[in-house]
Tab-separated table of C-alpha atoms in Angstrom:
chain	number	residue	atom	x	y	z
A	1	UNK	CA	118.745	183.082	46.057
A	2	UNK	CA	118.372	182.769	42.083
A	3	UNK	CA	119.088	179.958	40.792
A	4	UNK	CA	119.153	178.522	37.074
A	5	UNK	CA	118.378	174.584	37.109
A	6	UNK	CA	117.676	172.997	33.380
A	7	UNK	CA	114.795	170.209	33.934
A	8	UNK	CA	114.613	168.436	30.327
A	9	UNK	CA	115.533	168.379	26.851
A	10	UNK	CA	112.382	167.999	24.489
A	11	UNK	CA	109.070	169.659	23.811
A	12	UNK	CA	107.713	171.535	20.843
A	13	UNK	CA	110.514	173.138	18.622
A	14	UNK	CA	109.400	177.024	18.489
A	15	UNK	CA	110.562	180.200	17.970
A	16	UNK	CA	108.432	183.160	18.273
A	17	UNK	CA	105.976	181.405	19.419
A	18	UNK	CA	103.267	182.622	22.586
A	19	UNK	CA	103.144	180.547	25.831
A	20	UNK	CA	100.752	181.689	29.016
A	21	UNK	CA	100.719	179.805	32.606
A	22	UNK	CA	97.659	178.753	33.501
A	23	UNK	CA	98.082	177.020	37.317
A	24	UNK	CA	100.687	174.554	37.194
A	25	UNK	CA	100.514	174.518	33.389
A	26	UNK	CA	102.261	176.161	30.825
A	27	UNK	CA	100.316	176.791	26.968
A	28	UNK	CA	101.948	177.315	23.899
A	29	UNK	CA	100.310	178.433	21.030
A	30	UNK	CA	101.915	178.074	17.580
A	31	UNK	CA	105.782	179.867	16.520
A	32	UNK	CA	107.696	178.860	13.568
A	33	UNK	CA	110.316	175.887	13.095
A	34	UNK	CA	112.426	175.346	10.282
A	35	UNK	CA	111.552	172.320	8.232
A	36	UNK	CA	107.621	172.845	9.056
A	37	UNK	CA	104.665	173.857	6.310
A	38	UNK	CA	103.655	177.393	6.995
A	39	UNK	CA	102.018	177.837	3.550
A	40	UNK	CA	98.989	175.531	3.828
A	41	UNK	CA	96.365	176.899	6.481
A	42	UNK	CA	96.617	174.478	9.019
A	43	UNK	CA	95.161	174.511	12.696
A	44	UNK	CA	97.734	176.279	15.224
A	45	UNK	CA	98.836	173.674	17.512
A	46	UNK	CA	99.016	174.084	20.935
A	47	UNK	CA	101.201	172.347	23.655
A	48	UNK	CA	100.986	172.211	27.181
A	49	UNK	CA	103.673	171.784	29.666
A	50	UNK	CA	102.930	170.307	32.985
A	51	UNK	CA	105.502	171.529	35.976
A	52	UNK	CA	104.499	169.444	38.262
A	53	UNK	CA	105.263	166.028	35.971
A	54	UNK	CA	107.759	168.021	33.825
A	55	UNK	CA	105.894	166.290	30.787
A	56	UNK	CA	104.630	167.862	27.547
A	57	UNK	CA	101.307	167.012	25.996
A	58	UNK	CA	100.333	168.343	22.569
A	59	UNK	CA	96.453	169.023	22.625
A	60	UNK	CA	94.211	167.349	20.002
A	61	UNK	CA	93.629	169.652	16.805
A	62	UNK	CA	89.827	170.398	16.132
A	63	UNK	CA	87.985	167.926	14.068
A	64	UNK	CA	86.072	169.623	10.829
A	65	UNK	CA	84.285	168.372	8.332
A	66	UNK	CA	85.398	167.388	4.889
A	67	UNK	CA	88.363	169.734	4.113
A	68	UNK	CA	86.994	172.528	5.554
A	69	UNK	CA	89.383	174.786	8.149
A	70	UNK	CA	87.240	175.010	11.158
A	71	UNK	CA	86.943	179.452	11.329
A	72	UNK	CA	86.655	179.657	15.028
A	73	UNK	CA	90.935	178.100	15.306
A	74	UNK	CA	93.420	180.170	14.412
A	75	UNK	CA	95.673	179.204	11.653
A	76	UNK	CA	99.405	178.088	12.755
A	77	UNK	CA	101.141	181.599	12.728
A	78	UNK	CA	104.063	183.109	14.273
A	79	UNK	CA	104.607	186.388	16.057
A	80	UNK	CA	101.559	186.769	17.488
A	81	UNK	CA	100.718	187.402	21.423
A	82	UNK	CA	98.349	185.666	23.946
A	83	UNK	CA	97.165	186.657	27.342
A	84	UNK	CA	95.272	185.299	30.014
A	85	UNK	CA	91.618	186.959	31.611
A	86	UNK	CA	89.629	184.685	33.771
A	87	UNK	CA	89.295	181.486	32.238
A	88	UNK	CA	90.263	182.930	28.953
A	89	UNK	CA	93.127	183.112	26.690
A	90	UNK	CA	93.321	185.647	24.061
A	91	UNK	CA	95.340	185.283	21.183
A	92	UNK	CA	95.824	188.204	18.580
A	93	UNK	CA	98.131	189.440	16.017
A	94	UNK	CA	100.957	186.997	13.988
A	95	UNK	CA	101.368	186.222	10.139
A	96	UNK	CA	101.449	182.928	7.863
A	97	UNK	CA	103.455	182.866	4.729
A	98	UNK	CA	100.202	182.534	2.748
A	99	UNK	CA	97.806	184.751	4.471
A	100	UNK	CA	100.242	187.184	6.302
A	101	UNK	CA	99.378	188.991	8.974
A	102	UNK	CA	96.017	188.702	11.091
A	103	UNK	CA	94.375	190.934	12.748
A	104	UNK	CA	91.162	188.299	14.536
A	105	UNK	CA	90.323	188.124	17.682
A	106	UNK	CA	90.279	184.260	18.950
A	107	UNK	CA	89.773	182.461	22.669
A	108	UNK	CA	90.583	179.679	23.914
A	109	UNK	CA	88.933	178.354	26.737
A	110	UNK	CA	91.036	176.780	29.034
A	111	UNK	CA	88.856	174.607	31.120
A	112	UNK	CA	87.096	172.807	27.237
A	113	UNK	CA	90.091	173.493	24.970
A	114	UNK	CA	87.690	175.160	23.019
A	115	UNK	CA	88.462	178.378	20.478
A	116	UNK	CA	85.902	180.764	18.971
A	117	UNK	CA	86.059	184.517	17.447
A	118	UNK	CA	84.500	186.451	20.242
A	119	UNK	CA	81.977	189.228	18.573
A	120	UNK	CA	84.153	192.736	18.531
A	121	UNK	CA	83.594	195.992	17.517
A	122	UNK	CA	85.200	199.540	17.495
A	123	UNK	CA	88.607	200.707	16.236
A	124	UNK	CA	90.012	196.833	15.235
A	125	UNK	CA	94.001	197.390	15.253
A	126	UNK	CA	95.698	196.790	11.801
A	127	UNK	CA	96.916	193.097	11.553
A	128	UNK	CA	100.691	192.567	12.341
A	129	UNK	CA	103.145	190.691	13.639
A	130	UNK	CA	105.653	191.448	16.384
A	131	UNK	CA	103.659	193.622	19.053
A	132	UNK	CA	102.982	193.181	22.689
A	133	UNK	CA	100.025	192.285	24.468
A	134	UNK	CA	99.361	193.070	28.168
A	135	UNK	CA	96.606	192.907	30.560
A	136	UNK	CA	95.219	195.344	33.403
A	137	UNK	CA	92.032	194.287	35.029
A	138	UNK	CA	89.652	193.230	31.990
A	139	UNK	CA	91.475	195.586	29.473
A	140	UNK	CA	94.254	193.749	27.079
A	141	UNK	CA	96.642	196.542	25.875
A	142	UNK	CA	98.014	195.960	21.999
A	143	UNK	CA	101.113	198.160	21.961
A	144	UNK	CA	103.775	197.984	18.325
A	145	UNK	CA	104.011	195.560	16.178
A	146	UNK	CA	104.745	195.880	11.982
A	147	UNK	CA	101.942	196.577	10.285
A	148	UNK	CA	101.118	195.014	7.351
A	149	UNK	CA	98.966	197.335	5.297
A	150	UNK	CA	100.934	200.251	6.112
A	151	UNK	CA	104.147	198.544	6.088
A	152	UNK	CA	105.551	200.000	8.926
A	153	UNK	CA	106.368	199.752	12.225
A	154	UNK	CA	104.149	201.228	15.282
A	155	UNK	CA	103.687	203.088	18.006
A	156	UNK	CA	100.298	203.188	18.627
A	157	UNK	CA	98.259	201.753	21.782
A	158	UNK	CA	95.305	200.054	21.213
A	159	UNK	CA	93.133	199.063	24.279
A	160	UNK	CA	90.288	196.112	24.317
A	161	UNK	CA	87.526	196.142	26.963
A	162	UNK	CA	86.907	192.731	27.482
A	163	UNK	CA	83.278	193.414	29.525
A	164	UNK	CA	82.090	194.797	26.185
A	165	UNK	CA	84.249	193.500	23.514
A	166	UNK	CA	85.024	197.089	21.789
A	167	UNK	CA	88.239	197.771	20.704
A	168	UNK	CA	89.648	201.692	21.121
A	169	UNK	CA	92.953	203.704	19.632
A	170	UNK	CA	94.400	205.188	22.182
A	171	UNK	CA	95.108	208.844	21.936
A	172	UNK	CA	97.920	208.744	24.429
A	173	UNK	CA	99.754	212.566	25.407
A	174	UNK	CA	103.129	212.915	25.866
A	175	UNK	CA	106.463	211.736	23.875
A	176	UNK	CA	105.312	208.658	23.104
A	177	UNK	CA	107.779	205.225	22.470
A	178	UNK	CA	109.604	205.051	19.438
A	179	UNK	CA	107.890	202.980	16.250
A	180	UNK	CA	109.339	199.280	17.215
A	181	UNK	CA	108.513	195.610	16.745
A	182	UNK	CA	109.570	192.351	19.081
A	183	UNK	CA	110.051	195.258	22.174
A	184	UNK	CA	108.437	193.642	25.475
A	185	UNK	CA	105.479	195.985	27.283
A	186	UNK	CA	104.974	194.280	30.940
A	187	UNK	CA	101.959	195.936	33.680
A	188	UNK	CA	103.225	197.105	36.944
A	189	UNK	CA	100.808	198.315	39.012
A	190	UNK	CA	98.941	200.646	36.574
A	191	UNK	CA	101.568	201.563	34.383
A	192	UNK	CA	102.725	200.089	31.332
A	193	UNK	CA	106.846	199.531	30.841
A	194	UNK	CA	108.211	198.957	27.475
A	195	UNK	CA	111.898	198.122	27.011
A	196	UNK	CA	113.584	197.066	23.620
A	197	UNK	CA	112.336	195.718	20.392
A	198	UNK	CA	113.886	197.079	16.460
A	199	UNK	CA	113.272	200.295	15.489
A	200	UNK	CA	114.283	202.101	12.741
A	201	UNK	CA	117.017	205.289	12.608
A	202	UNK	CA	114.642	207.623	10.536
A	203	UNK	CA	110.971	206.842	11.497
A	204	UNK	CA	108.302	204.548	11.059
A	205	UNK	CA	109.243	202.599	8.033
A	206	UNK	CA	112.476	200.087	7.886
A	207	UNK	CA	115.015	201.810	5.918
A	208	UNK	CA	117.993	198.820	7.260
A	209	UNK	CA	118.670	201.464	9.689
A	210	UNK	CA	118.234	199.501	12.759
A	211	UNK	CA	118.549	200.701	16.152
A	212	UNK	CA	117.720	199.090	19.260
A	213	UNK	CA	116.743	201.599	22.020
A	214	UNK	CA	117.792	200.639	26.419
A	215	UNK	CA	115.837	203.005	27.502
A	216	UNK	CA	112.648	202.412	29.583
A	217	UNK	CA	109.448	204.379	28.304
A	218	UNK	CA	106.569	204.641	30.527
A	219	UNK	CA	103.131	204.649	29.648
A	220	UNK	CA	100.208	205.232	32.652
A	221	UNK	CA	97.370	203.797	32.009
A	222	UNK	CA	94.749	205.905	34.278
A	223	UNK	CA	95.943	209.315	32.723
A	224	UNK	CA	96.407	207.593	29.214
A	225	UNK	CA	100.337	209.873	28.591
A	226	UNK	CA	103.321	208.667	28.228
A	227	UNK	CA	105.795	209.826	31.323
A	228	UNK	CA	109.012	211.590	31.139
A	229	UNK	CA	112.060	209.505	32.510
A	230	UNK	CA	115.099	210.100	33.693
A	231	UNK	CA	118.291	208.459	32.486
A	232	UNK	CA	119.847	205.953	34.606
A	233	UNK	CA	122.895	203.915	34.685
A	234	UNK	CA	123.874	201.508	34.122
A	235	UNK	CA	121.560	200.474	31.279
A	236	UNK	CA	121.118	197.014	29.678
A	237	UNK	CA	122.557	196.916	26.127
A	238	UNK	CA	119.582	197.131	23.096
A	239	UNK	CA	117.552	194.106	21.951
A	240	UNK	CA	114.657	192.498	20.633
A	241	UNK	CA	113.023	189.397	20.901
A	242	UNK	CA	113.571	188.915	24.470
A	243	UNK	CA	111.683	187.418	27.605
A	244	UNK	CA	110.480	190.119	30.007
A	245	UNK	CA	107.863	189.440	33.402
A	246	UNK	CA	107.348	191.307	36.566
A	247	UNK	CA	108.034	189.962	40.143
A	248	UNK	CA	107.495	191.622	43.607
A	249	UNK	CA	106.796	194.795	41.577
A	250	UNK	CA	109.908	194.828	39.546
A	251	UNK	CA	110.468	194.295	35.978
A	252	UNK	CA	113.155	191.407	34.822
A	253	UNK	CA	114.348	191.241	31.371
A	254	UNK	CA	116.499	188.168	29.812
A	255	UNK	CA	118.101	187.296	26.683
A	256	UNK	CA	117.303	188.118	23.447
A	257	UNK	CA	119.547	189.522	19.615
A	258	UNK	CA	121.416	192.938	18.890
A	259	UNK	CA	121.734	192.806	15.045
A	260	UNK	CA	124.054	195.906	15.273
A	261	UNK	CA	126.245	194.810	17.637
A	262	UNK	CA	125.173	190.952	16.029
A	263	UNK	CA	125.120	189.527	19.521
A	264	UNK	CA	122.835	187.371	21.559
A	265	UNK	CA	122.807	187.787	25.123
A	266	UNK	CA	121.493	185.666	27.963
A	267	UNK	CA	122.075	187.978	30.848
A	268	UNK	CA	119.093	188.629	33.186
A	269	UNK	CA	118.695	192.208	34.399
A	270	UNK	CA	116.217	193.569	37.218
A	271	UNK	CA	114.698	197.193	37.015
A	272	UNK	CA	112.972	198.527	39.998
A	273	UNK	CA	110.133	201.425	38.810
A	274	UNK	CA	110.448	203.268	42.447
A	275	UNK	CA	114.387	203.968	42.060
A	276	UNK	CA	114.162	203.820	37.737
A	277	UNK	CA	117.269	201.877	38.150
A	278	UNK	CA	118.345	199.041	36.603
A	279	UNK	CA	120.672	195.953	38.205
A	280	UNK	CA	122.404	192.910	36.858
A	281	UNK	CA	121.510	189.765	38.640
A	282	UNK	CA	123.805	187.018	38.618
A	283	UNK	CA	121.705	183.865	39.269
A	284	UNK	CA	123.391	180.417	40.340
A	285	UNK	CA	123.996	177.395	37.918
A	286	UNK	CA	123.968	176.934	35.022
A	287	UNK	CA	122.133	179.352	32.665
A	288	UNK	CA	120.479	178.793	28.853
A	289	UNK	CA	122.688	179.760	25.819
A	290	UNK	CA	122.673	183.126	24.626
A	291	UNK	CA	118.799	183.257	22.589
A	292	UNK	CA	116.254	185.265	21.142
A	293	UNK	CA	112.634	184.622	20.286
A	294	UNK	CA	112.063	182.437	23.193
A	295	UNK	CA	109.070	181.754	25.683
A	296	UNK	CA	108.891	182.782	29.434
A	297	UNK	CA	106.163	182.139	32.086
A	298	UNK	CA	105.881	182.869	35.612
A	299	UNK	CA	104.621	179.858	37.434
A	300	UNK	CA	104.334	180.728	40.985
A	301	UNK	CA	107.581	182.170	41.964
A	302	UNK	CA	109.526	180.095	39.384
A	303	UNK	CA	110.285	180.874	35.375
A	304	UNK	CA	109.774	178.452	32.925
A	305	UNK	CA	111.726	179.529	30.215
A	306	UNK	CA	111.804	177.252	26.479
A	307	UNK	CA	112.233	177.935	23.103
A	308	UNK	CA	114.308	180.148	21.461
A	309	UNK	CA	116.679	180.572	18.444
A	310	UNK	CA	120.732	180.066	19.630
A	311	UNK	CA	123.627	182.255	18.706
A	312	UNK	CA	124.796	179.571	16.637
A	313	UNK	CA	122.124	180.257	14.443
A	314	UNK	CA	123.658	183.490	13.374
A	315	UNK	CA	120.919	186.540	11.392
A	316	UNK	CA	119.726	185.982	8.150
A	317	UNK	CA	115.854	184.545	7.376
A	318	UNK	CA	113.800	183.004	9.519
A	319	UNK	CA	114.244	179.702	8.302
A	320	UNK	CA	117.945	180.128	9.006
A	321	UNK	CA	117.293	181.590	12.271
A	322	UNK	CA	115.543	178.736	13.620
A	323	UNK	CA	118.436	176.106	12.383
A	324	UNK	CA	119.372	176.664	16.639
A	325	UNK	CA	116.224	175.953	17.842
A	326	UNK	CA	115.954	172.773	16.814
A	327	UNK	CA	119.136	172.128	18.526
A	328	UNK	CA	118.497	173.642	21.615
A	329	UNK	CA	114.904	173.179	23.342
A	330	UNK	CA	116.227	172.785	26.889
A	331	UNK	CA	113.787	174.039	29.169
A	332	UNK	CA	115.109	176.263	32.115
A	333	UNK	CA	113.672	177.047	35.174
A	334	UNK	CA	114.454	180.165	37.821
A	335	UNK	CA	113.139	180.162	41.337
A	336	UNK	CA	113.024	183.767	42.734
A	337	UNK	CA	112.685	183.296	46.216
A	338	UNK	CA	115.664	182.023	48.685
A	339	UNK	CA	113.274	179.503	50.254
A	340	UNK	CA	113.656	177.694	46.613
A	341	UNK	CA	114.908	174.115	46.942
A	342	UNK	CA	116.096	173.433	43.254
A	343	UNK	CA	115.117	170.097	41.465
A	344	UNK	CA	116.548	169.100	38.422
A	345	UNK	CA	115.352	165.562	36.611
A	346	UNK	CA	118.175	162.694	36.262
């Protein structure tokens, strides 16, 4: 049985923001919160969430010398992706207001704490915000994003062979994914699923045309093409800026922001790849608020889901958006197995 339980109020104030599960732990790396300097080039701070305590720790920033910004630490950004391998956690992509968008490879050791700019070489994707990041075996798969130079939005796949450190475009057959940004792009088995993000009406560049595509595209990874799919119904409505993970081979999708339809949702669908069809689940308890731009990690057979902007918030900058979020930072767990006994803190 599925079942919502909310465990505490409190923790780091984020929206788009990256978060991986390490064990029993939860990192997150960085997002944006209104009221915070994202002009100056300060260290990216990084939180971790303990699940067995239900505590939050914020890790120590690097110590440099003088004034200096230590090279090897990312600067505090927002809309950027990380991703575990081994002992490793990759982070990539996001923008600053002063800098923009990045493009630099950084790790961060999780047994030290420790960051440094792993030596890369090859095609280098074009910095940007908004993408997905997903891993198969020792390969991290860069899919979307908005581009920066080109300012655009993308559809390209870039692939990063982590034995080797060389980074490679992708030139993928098939109809390939629309251009999108904030879309989620989750591994099953060997194939890559990408549902949602912002897209625009007439192409690659962002006209205010926004559309927000339901429709599962399907990239494998061992033939590099993009698959044809059938239509299914029913479908989940368009979004961005949602939580997706896979479980028992099936992809789950929750929350996230329609600007057309200006909604937020906070439903939680299941797709299942073998069928291509989509259901509604209908967990038990009490749920989070309709959000967008939050963090979800799979710990075990539980989600720990945090962050997020709420409805209340309403579209407009990001400043604006994240008005919410500093209202609501409950964190929200799901267990997805019936032999789940539910714990909540008093």
């Amino acid at each position: 049985m599925l079942r919502w339980s909310v465990h505490l109020e409190g923790g780091p104030r984020r929206v788009n923001h990256a978060a991986v599960a390490v064990g029993h732990k939860v990192y997150s790396f960085g997002g944006y919160c209104s009221g915070e300097d994202y002009e100056t080039l300060r260290q990216i701070d990084v939180h971790a969430f303990n699940t067995v305590s239900l505590r939050w720790m914020k890790l120590p920033p690097v110590r440099a010398g003088g004034n200096e910004r230590v090279r090897e630490v990312p600067y505090m950004r927002y809309g950027h992706t990380a991703v575990l391998l081994d002992d490793t956690i990759y982070l990539w992509g996001g923008r600053n207001d002063t800098e923009g968008a990045c493009n630099v490879l950084y790790a961060f050791d999780v047994n030290t704490h420790r960051w440094s700019t792993p030596k890369i070489s090859g095609t280098v994707p074009g910095a940007r915000d908004g993408h997905s990041a997903c891993v198969l075996g020792k390969t991290m798969y860069i899919f979307g994003g908005y581009e920066q130079l080109a300012d655009c939005f993308s559809n390209d796949i870039h692939r990063l062979d982590t034995t080797t450190m060389v980074w490679s475009l992708i030139n993928a057959r098939g109809t390939p994914a629309r251009w999108r940004d904030f879309h989620s792009a989750t591994i099953i088995g060997t194939k890559m699923f990408v549902f949602g993000g912002r897209a625009d009406r007439f192409g690659p560049f962002h006209s205010n045309n926004e559309i927000y595509c339901n429709k599962i595209k399907v990239f494998d990874t061992e033939t590099n093409c993009w698959l044809s799919t059938p239509s299914t119904q029913p479908l989940p409505e368009g979004r961005r800026s949602h939580s997706a993970f896979s479980y028992n081979g099936e992809l789950y999708i929750f929350g996230g922001y329609n600007a057309r339809l200006d909604r937020h949702f906070n439903d939680l669908w299941k797709f299942n790849p073998d069928a291509f069809c989509w259901k509604k689940v209908e967990p038990k308890g009490k749920g989070p608020c309709p959000r967008r731009r939050q963090c979800c990690c799979m710990v075990g057979d539980r989600i720990i889901l945090f962050g997020g902007t709420r409805a209340e918030a309403g579209e407009g900058s990001v400043k604006e958006l994240t008005k919410g979020a500093e209202e609501e930072i409950k964190h929200h767990l799901i267990s997805l197995t019936s032999c789940f006994k539910e714990f909540v803190q008093e």
